[in-house]
PDB file of C-alpha atoms in Angstrom:
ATOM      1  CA  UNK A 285      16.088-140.325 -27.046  1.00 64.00           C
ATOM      2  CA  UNK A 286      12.714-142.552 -26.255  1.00 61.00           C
ATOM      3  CA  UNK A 287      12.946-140.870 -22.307  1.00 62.00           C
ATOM      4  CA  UNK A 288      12.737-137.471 -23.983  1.00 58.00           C
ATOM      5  CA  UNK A 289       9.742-138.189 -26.294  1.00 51.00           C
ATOM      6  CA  UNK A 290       8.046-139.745 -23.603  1.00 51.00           C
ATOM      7  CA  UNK A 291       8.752-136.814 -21.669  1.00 61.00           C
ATOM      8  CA  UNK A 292       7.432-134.317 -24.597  1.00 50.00           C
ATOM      9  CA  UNK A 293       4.595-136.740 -25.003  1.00 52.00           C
ATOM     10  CA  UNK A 294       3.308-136.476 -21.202  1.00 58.00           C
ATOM     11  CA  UNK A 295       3.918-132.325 -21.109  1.00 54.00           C
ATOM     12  CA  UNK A 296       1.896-132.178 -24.662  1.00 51.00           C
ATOM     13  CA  UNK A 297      -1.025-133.979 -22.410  1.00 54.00           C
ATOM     14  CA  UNK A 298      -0.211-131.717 -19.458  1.00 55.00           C
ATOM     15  CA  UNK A 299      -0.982-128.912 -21.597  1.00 49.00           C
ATOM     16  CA  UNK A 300      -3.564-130.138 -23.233  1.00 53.00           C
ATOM     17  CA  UNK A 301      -5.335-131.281 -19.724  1.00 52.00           C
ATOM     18  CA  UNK A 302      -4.541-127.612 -18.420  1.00 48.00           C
ATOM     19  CA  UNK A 303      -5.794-125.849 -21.055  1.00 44.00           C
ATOM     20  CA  UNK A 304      -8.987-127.676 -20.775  1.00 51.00           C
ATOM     21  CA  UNK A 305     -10.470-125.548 -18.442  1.00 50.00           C
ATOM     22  CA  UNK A 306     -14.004-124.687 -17.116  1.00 46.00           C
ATOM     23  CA  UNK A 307     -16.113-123.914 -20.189  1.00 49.00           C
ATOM     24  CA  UNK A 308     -18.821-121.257 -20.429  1.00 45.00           C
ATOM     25  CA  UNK A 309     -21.911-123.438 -20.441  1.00 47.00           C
ATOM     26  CA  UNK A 310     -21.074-125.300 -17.340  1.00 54.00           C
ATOM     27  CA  UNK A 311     -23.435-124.872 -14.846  1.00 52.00           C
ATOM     28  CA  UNK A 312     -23.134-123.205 -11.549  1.00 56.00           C
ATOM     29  CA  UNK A 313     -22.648-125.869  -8.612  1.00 57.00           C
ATOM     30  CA  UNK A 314     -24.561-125.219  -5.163  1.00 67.00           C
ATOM     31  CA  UNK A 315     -23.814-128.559  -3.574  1.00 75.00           C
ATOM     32  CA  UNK A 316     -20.948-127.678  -1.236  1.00 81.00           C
ATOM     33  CA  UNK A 317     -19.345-131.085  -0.827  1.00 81.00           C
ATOM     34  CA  UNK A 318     -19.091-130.574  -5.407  1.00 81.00           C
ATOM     35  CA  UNK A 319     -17.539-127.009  -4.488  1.00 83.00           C
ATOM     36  CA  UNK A 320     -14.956-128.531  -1.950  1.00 86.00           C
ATOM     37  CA  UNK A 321     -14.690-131.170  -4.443  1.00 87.00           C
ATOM     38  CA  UNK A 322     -14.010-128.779  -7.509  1.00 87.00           C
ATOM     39  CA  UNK A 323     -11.764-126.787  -5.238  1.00 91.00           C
ATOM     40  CA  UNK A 324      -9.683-129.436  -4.203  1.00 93.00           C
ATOM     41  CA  UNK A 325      -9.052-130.524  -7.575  1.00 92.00           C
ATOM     42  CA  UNK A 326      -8.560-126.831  -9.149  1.00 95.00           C
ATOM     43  CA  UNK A 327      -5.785-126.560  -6.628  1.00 97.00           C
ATOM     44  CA  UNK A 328      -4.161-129.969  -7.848  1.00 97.00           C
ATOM     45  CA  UNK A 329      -4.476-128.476 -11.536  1.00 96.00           C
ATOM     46  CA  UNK A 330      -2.867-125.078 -10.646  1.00 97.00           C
ATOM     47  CA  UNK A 331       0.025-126.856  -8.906  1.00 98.00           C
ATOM     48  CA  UNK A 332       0.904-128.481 -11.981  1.00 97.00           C
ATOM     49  CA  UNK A 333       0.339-125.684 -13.547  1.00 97.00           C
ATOM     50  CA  UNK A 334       3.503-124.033 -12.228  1.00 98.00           C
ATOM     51  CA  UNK A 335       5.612-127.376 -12.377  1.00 98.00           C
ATOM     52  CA  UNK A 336       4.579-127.790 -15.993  1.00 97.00           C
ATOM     53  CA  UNK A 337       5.400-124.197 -17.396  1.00 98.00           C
ATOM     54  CA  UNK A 338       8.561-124.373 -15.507  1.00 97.00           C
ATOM     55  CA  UNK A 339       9.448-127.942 -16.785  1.00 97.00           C
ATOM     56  CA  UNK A 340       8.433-126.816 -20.050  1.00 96.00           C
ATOM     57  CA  UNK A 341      10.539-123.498 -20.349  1.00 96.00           C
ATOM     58  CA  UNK A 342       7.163-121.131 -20.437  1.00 97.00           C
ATOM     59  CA  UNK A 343       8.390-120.102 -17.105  1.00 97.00           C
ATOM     60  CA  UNK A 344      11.951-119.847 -15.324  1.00 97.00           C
ATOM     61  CA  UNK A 345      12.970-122.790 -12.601  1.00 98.00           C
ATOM     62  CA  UNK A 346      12.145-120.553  -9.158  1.00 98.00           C
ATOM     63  CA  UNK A 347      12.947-123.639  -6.594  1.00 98.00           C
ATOM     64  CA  UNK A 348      11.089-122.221  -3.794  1.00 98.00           C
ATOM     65  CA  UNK A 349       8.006-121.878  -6.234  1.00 98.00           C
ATOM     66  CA  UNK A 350       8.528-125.584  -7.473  1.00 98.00           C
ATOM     67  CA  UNK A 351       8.644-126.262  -3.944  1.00 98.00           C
ATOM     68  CA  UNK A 352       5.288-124.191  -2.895  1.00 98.00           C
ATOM     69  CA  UNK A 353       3.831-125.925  -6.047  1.00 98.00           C
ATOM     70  CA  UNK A 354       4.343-129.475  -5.105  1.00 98.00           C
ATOM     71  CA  UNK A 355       3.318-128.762  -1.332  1.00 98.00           C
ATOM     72  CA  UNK A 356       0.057-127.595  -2.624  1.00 98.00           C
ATOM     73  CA  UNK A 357      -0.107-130.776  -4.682  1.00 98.00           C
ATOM     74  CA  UNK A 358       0.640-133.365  -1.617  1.00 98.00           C
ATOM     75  CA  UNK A 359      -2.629-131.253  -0.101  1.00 97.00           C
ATOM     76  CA  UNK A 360      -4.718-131.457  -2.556  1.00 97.00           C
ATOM     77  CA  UNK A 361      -4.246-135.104  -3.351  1.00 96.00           C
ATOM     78  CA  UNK A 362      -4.410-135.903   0.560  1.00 95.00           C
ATOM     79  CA  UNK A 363      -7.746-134.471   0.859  1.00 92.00           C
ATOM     80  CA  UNK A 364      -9.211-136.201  -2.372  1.00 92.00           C
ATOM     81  CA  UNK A 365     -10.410-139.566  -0.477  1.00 93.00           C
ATOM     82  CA  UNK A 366     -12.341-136.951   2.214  1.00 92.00           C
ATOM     83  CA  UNK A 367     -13.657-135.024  -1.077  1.00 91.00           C
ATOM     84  CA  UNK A 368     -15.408-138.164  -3.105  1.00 90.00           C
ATOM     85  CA  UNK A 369     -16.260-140.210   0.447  1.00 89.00           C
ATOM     86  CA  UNK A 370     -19.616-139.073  -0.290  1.00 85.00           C
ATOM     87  CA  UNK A 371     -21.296-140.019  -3.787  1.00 85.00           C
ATOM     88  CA  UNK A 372     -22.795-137.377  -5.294  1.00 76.00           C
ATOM     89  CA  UNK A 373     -24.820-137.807  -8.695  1.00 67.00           C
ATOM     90  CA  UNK A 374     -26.187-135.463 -11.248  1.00 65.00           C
ATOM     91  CA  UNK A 375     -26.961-134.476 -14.960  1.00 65.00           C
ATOM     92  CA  UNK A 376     -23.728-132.235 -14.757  1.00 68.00           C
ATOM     93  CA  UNK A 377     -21.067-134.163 -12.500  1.00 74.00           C
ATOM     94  CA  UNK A 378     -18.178-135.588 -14.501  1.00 81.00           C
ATOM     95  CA  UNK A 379     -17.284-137.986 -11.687  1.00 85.00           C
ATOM     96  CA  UNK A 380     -17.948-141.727 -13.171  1.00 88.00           C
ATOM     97  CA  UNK A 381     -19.730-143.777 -10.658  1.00 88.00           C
ATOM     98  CA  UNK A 382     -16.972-146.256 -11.182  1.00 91.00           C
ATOM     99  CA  UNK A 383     -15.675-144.645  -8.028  1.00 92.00           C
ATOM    100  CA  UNK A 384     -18.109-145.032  -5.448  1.00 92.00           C
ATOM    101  CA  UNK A 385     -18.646-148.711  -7.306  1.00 92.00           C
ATOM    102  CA  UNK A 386     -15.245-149.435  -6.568  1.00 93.00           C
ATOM    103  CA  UNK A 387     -13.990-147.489  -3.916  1.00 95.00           C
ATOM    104  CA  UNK A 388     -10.729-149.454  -3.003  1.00 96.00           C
ATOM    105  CA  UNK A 389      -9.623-149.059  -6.484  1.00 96.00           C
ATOM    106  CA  UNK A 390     -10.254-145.889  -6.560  1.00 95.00           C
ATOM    107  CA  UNK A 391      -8.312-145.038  -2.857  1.00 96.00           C
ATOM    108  CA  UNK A 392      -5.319-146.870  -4.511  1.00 96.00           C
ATOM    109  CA  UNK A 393      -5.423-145.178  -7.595  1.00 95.00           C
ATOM    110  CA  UNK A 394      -5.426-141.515  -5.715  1.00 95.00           C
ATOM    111  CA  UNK A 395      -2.748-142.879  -3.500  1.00 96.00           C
ATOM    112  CA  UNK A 396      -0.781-144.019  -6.733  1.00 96.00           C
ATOM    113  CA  UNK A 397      -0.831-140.252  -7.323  1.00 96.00           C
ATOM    114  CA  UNK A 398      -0.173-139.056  -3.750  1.00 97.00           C
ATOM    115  CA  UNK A 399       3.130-141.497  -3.928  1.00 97.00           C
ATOM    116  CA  UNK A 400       4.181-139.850  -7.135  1.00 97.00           C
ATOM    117  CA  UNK A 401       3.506-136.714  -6.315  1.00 97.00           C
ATOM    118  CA  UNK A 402       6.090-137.057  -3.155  1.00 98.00           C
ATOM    119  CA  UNK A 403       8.554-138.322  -5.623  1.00 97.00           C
ATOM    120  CA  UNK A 404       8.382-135.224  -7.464  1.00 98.00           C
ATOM    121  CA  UNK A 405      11.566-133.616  -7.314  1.00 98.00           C
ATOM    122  CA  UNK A 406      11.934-129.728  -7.241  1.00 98.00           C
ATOM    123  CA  UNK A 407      15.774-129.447  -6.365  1.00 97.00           C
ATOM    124  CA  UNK A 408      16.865-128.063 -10.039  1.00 98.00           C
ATOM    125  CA  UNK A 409      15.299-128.699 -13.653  1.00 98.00           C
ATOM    126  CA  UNK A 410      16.310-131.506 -14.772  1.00 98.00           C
ATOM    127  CA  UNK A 411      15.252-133.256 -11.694  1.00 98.00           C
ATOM    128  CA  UNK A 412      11.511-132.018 -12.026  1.00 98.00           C
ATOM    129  CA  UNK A 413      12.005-132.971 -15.391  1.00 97.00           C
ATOM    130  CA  UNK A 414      12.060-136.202 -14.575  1.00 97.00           C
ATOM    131  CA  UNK A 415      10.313-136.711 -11.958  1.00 98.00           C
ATOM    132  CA  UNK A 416       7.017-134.829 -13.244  1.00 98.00           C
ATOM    133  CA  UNK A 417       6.188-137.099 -15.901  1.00 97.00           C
ATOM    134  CA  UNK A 418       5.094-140.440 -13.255  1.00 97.00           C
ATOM    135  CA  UNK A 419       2.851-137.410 -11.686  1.00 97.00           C
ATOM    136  CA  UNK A 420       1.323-136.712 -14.724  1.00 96.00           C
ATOM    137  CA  UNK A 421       0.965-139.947 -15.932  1.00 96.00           C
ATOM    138  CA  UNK A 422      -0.823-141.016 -12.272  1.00 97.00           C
ATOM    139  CA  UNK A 423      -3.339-137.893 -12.443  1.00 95.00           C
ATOM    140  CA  UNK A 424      -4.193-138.865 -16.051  1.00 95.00           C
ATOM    141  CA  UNK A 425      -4.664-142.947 -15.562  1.00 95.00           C
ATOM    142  CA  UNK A 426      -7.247-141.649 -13.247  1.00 93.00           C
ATOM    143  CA  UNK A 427      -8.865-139.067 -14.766  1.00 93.00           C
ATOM    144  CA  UNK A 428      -9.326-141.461 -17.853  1.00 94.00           C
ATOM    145  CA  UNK A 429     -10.807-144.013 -15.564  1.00 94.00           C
ATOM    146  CA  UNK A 430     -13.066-142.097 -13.222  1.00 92.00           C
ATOM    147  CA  UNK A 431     -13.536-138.584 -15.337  1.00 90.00           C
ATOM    148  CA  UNK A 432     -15.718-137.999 -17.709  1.00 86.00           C
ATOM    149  CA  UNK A 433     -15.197-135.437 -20.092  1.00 75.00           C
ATOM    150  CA  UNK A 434     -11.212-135.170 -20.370  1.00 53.00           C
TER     151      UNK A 434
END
């Protein structure tokens, strides 16, 4: 009973992060190692997208899809050392500094994620059921401690 409302409790933050989106008043990024940046990170976020619809029932189990999904995911969060190598600071960035002022934290933390992310498991449901949730909670523990803006 606890596994399941932990389970609920990390999809309710899955959504919520998701649905967070890009808002209106944002500005317009130039810089292209931001873009490549943003890019990298959109592709993470539409990844879990899938998984997290399909875990969630808001769209049917398609293996090959879950499969697609978490390849695009192992990408993305290969490349994201490459993407914030370089510091990059301004008014609008929501990157903390916190990364570039500790960058071997920050390398383990975004290989914590690339570790669960191959543990993800997209044979049937009920294994990315449980096997989503360590993904989640990996993407969020850094997020909280090098995003600003959640």
């Amino acid at each position: 009973m606890r596994r399941h409302l932990v389970e609920l409790a990390i999809c309710a933050l899955l959504a919520a992060w998701l649905l967070s989106g890009v808002r209106a008043d944002e500005p317009v990024v130039r810089d292209e190692a931001v873009l490549a940046r943003q890019a990298t990170m959109k592709s993470a976020k539409a990844a879990l997208a899938v998984l997290g619809e399909m875990s969630a029932l808001r769209r049917h189990f398609d293996r090959a899809a879950a499969r697609a999904a978490r390849a695009r995911l192992l990408e993305a969060l290969s490349d994201l050392p490459d993407r914030f190598e370089q510091p990059y600071f301004d008014r609008h960035t929501r990157a903390r500094p916190e990364i570039w002022g500790n960058w071997p934290a920050f390398l383990r933390s975004a290989e914590a994620a690339r570790q669960a992310a191959r543990g993800l498991r997209t044979n049937n449901l009920p294994a990315l059921r449980r096997s989503l949730p360590a993904v989640m909670s990996a993407c969020l523990a850094c997020h909280s401690r090098y995003r600003t803006g959640q």
